[in-house]
XYZ file of C-alpha atoms in Angstrom:
554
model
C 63.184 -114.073 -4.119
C 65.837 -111.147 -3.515
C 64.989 -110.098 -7.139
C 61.376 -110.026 -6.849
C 59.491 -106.890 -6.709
C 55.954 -108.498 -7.434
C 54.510 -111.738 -7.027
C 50.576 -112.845 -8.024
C 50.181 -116.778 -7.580
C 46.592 -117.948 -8.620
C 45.291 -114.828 -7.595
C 41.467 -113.730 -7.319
C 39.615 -111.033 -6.540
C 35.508 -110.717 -6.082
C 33.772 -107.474 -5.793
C 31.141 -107.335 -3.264
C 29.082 -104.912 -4.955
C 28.173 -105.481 -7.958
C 29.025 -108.994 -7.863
C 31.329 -109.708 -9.968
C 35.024 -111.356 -10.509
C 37.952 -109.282 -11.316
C 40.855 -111.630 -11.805
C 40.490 -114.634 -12.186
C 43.619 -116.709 -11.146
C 46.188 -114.539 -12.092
C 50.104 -115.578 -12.113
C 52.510 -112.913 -12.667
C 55.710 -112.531 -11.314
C 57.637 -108.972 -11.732
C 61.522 -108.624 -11.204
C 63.212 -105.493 -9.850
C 63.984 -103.183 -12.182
C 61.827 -104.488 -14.986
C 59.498 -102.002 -16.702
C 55.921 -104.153 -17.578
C 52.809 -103.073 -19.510
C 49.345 -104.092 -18.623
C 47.012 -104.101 -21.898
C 43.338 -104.867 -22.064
C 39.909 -103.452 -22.589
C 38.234 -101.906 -20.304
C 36.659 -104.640 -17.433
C 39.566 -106.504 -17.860
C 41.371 -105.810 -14.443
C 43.889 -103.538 -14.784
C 43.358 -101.273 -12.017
C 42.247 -103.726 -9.735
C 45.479 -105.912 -10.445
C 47.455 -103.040 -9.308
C 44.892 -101.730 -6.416
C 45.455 -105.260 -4.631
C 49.527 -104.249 -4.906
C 49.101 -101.468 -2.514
C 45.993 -102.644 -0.594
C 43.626 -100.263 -1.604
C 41.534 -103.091 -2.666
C 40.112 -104.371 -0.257
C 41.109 -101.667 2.286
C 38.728 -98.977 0.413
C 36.579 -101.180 -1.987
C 35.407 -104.491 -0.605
C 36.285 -107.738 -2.404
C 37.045 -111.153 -1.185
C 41.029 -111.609 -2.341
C 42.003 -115.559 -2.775
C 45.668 -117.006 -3.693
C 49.066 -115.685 -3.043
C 50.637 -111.748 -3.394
C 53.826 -110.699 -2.718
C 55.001 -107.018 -2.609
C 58.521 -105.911 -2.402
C 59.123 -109.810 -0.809
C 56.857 -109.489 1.862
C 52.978 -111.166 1.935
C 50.460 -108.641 1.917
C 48.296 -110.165 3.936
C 47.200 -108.311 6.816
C 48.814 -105.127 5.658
C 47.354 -101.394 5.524
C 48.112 -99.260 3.106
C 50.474 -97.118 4.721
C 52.339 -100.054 5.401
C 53.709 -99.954 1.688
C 53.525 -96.068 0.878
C 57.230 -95.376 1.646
C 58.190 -98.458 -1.117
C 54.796 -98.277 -3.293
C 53.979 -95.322 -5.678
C 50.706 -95.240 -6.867
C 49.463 -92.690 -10.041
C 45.631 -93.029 -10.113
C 44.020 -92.579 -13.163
C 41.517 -90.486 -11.993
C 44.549 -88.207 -11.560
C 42.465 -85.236 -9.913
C 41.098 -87.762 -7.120
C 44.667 -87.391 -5.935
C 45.185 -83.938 -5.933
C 43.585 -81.624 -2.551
C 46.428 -79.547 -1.508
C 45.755 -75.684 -2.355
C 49.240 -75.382 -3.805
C 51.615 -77.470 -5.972
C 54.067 -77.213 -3.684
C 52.014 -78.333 -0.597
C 50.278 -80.927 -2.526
C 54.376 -82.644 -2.826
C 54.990 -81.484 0.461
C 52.185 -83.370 1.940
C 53.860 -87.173 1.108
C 56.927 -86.360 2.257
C 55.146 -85.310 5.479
C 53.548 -87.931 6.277
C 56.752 -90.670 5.625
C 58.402 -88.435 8.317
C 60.887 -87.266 5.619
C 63.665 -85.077 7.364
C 62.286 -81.364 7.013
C 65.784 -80.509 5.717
C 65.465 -82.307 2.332
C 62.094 -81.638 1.667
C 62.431 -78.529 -0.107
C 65.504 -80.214 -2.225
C 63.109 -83.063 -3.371
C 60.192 -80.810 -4.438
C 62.121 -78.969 -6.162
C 63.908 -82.219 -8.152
C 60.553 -83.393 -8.053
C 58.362 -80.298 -10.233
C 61.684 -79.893 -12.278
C 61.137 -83.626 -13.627
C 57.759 -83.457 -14.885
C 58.162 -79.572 -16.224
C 56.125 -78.073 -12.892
C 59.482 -76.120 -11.951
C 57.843 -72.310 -11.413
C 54.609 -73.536 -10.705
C 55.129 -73.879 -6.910
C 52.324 -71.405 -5.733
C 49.960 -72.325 -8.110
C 46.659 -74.038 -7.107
C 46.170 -77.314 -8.561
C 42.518 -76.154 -9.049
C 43.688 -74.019 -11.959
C 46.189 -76.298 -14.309
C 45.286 -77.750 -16.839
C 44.303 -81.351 -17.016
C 47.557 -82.675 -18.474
C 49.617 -80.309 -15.754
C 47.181 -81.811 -12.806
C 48.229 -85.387 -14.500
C 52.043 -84.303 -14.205
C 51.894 -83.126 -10.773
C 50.541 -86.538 -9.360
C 53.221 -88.469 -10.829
C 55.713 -85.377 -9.200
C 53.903 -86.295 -5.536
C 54.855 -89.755 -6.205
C 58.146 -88.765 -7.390
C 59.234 -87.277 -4.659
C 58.446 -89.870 -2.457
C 61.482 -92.018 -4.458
C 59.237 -95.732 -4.358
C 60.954 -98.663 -5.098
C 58.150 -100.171 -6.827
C 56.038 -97.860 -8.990
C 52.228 -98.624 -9.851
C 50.541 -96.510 -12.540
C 47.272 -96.413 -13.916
C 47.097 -95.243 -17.181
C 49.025 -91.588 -16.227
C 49.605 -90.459 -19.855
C 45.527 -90.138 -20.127
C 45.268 -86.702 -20.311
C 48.699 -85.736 -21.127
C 49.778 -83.895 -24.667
C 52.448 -85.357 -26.918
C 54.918 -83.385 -25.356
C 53.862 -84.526 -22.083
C 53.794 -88.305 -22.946
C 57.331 -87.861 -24.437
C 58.563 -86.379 -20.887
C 56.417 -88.659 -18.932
C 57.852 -92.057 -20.918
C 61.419 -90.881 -20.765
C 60.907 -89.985 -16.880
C 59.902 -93.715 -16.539
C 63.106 -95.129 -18.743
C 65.304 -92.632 -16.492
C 63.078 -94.473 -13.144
C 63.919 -98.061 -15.104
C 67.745 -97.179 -15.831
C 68.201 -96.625 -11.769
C 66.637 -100.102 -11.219
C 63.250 -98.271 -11.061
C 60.439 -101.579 -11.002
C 57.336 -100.190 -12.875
C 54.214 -101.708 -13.655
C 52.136 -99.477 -16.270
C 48.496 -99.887 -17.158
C 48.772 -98.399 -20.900
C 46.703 -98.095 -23.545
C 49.286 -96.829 -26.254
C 51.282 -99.645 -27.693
C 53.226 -97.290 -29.610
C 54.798 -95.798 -26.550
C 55.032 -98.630 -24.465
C 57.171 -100.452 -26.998
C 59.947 -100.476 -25.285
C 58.895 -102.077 -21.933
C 60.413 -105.256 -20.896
C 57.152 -107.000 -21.455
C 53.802 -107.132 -22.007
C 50.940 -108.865 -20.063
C 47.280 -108.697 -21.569
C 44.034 -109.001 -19.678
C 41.255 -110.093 -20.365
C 38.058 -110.455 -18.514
C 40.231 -110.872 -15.379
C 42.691 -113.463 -16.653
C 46.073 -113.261 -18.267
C 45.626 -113.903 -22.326
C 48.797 -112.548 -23.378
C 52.271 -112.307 -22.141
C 55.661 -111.922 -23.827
C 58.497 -109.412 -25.121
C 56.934 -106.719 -27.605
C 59.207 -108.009 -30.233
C 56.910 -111.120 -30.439
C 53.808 -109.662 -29.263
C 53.798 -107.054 -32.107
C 54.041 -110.197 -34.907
C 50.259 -110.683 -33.107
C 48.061 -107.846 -33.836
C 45.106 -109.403 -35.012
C 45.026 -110.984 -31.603
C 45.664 -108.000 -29.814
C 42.837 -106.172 -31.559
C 40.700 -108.882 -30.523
C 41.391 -108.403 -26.750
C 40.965 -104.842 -26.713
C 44.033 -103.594 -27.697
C 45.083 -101.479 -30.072
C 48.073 -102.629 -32.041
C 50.720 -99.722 -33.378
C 49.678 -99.275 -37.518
C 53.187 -99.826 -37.904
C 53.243 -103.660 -36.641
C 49.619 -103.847 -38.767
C 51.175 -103.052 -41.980
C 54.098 -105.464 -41.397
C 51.902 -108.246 -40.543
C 50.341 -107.638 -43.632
C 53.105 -107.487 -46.155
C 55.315 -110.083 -44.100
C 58.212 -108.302 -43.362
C 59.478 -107.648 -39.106
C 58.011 -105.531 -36.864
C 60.561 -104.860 -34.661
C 62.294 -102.635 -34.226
C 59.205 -100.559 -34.073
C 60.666 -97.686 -35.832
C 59.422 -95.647 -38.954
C 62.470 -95.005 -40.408
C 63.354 -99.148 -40.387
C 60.184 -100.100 -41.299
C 60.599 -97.435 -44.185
C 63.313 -99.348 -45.280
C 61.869 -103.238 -45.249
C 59.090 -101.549 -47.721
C 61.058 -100.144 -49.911
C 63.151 -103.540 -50.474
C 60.127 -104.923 -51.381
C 60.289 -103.359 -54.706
C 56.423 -102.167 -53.998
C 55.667 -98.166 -53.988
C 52.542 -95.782 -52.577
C 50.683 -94.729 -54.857
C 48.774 -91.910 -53.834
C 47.061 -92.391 -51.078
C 42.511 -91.982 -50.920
C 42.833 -89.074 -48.093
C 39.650 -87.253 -47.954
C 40.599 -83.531 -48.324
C 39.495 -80.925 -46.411
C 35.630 -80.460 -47.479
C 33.795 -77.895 -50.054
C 31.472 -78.037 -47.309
C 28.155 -75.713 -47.182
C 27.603 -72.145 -46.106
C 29.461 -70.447 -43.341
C 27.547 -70.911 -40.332
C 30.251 -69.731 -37.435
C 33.258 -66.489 -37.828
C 34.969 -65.683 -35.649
C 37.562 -63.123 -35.621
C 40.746 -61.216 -33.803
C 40.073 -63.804 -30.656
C 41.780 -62.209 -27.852
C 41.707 -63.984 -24.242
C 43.978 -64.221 -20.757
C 43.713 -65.682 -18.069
C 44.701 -63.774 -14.412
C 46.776 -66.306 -13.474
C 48.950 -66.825 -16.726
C 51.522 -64.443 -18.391
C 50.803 -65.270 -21.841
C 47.617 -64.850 -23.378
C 45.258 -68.060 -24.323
C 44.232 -66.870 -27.622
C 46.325 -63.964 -29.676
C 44.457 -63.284 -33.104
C 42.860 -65.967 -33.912
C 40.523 -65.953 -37.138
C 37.954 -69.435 -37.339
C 35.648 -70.014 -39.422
C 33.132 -73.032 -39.456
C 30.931 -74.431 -42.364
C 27.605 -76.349 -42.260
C 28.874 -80.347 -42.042
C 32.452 -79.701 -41.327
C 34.595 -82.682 -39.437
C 37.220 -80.305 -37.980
C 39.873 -81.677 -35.820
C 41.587 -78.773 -33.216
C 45.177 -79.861 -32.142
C 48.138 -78.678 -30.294
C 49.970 -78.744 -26.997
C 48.357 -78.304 -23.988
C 47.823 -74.771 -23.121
C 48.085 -73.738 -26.844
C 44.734 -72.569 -26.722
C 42.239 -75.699 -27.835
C 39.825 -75.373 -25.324
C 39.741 -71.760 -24.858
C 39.395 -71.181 -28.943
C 36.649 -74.097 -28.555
C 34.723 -72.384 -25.482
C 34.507 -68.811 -26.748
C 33.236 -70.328 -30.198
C 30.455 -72.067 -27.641
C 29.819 -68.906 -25.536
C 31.197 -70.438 -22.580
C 33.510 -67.881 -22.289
C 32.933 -64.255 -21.719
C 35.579 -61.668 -21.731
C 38.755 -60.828 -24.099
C 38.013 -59.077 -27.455
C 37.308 -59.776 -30.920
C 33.928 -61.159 -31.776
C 31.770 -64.473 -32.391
C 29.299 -64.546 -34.990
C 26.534 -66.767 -35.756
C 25.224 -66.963 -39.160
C 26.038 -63.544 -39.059
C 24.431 -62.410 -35.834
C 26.761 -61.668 -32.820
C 26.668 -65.114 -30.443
C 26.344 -62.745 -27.441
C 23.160 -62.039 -29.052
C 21.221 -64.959 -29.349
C 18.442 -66.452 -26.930
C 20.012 -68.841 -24.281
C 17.658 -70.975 -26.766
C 18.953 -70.027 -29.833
C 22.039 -70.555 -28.433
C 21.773 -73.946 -27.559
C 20.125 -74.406 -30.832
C 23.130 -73.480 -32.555
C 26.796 -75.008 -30.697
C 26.436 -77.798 -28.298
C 29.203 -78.258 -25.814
C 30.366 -82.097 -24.370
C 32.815 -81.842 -22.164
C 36.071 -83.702 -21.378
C 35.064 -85.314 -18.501
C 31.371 -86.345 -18.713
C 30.901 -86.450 -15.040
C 31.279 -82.394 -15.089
C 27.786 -82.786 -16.851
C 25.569 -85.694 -15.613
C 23.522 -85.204 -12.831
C 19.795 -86.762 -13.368
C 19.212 -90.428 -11.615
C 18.704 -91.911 -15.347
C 19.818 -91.916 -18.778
C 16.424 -91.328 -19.868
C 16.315 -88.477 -17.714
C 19.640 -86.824 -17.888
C 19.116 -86.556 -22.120
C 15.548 -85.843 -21.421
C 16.648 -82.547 -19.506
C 17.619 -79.965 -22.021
C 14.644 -80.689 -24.269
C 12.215 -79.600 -21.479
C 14.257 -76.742 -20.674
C 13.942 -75.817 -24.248
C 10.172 -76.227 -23.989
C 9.481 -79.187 -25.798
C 6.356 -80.982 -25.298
C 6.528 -84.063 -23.339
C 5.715 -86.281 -26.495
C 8.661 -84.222 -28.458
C 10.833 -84.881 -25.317
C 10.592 -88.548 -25.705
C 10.816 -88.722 -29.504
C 14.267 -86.878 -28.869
C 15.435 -89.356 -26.298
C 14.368 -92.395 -28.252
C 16.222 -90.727 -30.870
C 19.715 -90.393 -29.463
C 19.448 -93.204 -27.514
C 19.407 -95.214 -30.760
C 21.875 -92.641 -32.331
C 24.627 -92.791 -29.736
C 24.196 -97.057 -29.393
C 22.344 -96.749 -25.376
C 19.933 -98.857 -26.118
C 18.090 -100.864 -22.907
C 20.124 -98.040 -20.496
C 17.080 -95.547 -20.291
C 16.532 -96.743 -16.388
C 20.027 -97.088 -15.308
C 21.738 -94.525 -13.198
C 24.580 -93.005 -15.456
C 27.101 -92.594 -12.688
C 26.844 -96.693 -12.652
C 27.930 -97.115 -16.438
C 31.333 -97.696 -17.403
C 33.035 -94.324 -18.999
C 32.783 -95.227 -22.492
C 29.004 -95.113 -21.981
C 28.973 -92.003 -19.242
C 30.680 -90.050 -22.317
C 28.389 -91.858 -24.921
C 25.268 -90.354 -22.460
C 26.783 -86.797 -21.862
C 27.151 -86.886 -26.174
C 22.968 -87.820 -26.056
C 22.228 -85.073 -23.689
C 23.536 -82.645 -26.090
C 22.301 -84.098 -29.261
C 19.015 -84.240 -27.994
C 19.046 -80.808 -28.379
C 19.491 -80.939 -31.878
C 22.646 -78.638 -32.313
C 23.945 -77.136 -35.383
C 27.476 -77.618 -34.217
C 28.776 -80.189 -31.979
C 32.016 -79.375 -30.269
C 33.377 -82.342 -28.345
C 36.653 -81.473 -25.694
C 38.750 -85.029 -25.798
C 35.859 -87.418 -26.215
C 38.208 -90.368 -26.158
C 40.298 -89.492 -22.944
C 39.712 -92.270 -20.696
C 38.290 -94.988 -23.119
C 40.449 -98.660 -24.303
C 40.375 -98.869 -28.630
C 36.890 -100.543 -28.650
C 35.409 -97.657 -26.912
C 37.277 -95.018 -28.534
C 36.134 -96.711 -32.070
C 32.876 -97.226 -30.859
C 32.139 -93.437 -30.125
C 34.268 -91.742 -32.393
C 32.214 -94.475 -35.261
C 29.208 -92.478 -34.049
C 30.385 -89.336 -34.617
C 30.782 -90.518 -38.306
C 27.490 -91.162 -38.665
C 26.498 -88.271 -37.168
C 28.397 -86.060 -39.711
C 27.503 -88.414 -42.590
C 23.914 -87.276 -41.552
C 24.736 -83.704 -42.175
C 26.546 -83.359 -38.162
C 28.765 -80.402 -38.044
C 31.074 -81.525 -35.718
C 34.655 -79.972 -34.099
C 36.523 -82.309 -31.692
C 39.320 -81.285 -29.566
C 42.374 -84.159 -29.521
C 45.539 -85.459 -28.691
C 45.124 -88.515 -30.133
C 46.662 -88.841 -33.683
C 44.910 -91.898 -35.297
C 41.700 -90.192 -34.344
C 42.566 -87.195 -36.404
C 43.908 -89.121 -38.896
C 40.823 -91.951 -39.135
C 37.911 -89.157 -38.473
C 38.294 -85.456 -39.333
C 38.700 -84.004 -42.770
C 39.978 -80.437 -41.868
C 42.807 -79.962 -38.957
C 43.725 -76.417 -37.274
C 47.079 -76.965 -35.131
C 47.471 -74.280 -32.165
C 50.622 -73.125 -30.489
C 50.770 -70.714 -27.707
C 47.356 -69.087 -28.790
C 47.528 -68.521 -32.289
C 46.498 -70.768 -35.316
C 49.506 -72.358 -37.259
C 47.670 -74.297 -39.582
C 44.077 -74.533 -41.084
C 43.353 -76.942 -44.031
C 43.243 -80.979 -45.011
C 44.545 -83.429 -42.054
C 46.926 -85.102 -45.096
C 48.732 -81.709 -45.159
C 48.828 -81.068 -41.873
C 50.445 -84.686 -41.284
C 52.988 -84.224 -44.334
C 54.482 -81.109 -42.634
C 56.220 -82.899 -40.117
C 58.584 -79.911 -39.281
C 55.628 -77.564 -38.370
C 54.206 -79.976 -36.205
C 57.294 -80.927 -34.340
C 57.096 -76.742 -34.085
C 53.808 -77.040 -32.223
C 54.818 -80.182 -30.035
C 52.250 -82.349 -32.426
C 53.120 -85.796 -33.214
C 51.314 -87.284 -36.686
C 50.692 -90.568 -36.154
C 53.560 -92.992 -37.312
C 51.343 -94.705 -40.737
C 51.447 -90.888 -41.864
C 55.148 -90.711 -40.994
C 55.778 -93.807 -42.998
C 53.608 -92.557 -45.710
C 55.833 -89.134 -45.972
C 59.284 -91.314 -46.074
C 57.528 -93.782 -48.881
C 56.297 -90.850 -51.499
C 52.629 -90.548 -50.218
C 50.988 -88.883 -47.244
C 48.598 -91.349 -46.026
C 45.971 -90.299 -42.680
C 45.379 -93.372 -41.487
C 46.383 -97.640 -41.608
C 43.288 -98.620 -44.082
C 44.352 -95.845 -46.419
C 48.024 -97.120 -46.429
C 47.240 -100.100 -47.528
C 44.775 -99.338 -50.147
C 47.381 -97.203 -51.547
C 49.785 -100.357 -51.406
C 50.798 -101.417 -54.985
């Protein structure tokens, strides 16, 4: 037992409220030093597999617990939760739950308070600490005012400092850029190579490759378990449980060649030995679409607490039906090109113009007539007791009559898939359907433009498909839509027309399958094309997404 870091033995856990099982029987035994993966859809007890490992469940969320667990060697029975903080690290994914202090600096300092750590090394470990996860100069900042993939690196860095044996964390490359999630993955493989024991609920494959293993959930009981190597010969099955395999082990399944390694370049080369080629792939290009209805130009904007400016000169112009996909690193400007454009943003220079009328101009009506706004967390914008009510809200502000009110809700509600949720309090729904409500609020009000900040952050493969499958048939409707995204395969699968940032300014404008076939510019802007496009560009064709690969498959 001297090599055991983590021990589940028919283990079960019931929620109180609602009623309802969470695992059900689970046996999993994790050795020191290995690095594991938890997969599975949403529901299927992820978090609450690793909540029971540090006694937050039951200590702050009620549940009857039956069969054996074993942290660290020792039974956990009877245990608080500070009784495992100096040996358990735990990375919510609801990253800004963890984060209160009104400095980086205190917020690391506060751990190492509390364990007693001797005030002489503190300052030495913060500073190790923010230099890991790329926070080193950021000591006085408040937390309040990073950005969400900088507030995701500085509650791993609280951890961090706190040197755990046994690290728990729940899904912390959520909100994080592909820069980030390169840092953050090769932070855990240095945590791993120092007999670091991690246990990682993940919903990228891809990057999680090279974990020891792999254990899939589902519906509270282990379906899957094994070494990638053999897992990735399965991707059908993963797909059914939620998961979504890499495009990479799809296309090998299909054409019956390895999977691992799980490596572009390799797989590049099994292909071509087949004697097959790419033709040219069937990539949508970027759309004739109709008249301009959005300019704007010489976007200027800084914030006070930043040295270099958000936005530097940048020119954007948006036409009627448009899919347009806004990339980049964080801090390169995305959401502060995407909220002037919204007139969410005051300040700065250059203008916004609306079908040729200044934004600044139009009727808070007019306005909300023309761009609608969903936010990347959907909680920032629910409020009302019910669905029916929260989507019913903007349509009486705009002055709709109560039957027109109703139409609209029925409307959505169909639209967006809510169907049989008008009563239900939103804050009660799971977050695929939170984000699918605060995407119905805004509909309802029957925007021009849709503008959508990271609408899949947060959601497993079914739900990202699900909403981002709505959004199609919103613009194949006529929906002018602009999404906001770090997530490659959704550029590739959804947008026609991608415009890559970096540090304020726009870098490129034009089809996705050109943006991906420029590999060097994107590594420029930290952007990472998703690995089918990769393999595309090494076999002779670009190719956006897996179902265009292998159309284009002779």
């Amino acid at each position: 037992m001297d090599d055991e870091a983590l021990a589940y033995e028919r283990f079960a856990v019931s929620y109180a409220a609602p009623a309802a099982a969470a695992l059900d029987g689970v046996s999993l035994r994790v050795a020191r030093g290995e690095m594991v993966a938890v997969l599975g859809a949403t529901g299927a007890g992820k978090s609450t597999l690793l909540k029971c490992a540090n006694r937050l469940v039951p200590t702050l969320r009620r549940a009857e617990l039956r069969g054996t667990l074993r942290v660290l060697g020792r039974p956990v029975d009877g245990l608080a939760v500070h009784d495992l903080a100096d040996r358990v690290g735990f990375v919510f994914q609801d990253f800004e739950a963890q984060l209160f202090s009104t400095s980086v600096e205190e917020e690391v300092l506060f751990g190492l308070e509390q364990l007693g750590v001797d005030p002489g090394a503190m300052a030495e470990r913060i500073r190790r600490a923010l230099d890991s996860v790329g926070l080193a100069g950021f000591e006085r900042r408040d937390p309040a005012t990073l950005s969400g993939g900088e507030k995701q690196r500085l509650a791993i860095g609280a951890v961090l400092a706190l040197e755990p044996e046994l690290w728990l964390l729940d899904e912390p490359s959520t909100d994080l850029d592909p820069a980030g999630r390169r840092e953050l993955f090769a932070l855990l493989g240095r945590l791993r190579a120092k007999r670091g024991t991690l246990v990682v609920v993940e919903h990228d494959t891809e990057a999680m490759a090279d974990a020891d293993r792999w254990v899939v959930l589902d519906r509270g009981r282990v379906a899957l378990a094994g070494r990638p190597p053999e897992l990735l010969e399965r991707p059908d099955e993963l797909a059914a449980l939620g998961v979504r395999p890499p495009d990479l082990a799809v296309v090998c399944r299909r054409f019956g060649v390895p999977a691992w390694p799980l490596d572009v370049e390799r797989v590049a080369e099994r292909l071509g030995a087949l004697g097959r080629r790419l033709r040219a792939a069937p990539n949508a290009a970027a759309e004739s679409a109709g008249e301009v209805v959005l300019e704007a130009r010489s976007l200027r904007f800084a914030y006070e607490d930043q040295d270099r400016p958000a936005l530097d000169g940048v020119d954007f112009t948006l036409r009627r039906t448009e899919f347009v996909a806004l990339v980049g690193a964080n801090g390169s400007g995305k959401s502060t090109l995407a909220r002037r454009i919204a007139g969410l943003l005051d300040g700065g220079s250059g203008e916004v113009r609306w079908r040729g009328r200044p934004l600044g101009a139009l009727a808070a009506g007019e306005r909300a007539a023309a761009v609608g706004y969903v936010f990347q967390n959907p909680d920032e914008q629910i409020f009302a007791a019910t669905v029916g009510e929260e989507i019913a809200f903007g349509p009486r502000q705009m002055g709709c009559a109560p039957e027109e009110v109703w139409a609209r809700v029925r409307a959505v509600i169909e639209a967006v898939g809510l169907g049989g949720l008008e009563e239900r309090d939103p804050f009660l729904l799971g977050k695929g359907e939170r984000q699918k409500v605060a995407v119905a609020s805004i509909l309802a009000l029957r925007p021009a433009v849709l503008i959508l900040d990271e609408p899949t952050t947060g959601l497993d493969f079914a739900e990202q498909r699900a909403l981002m499958d709505v959004l199609e048939s919103l613009h194949a409707a006529g929906q002018t839509i602009v999404i906001i995204t770090h997530v490659p395969w959704v550029v590739g699968r959804y947008a026609r027309r991608g415009v890559l940032l970096r540090e304020g300014r726009v870098r490129f404008d034009g089809a996705v399958a050109e943006l991906f076939a420029d590999e060097a510019l994107c590594r420029e802007a930290d952007f990472v094309p998703p690995e089918i496009a990769r393999l595309g560009n090494r076999l002779g064709a670009a190719a956006v997404d897996v179902e265009r690969f292998l159309a284009a498959w002779e």
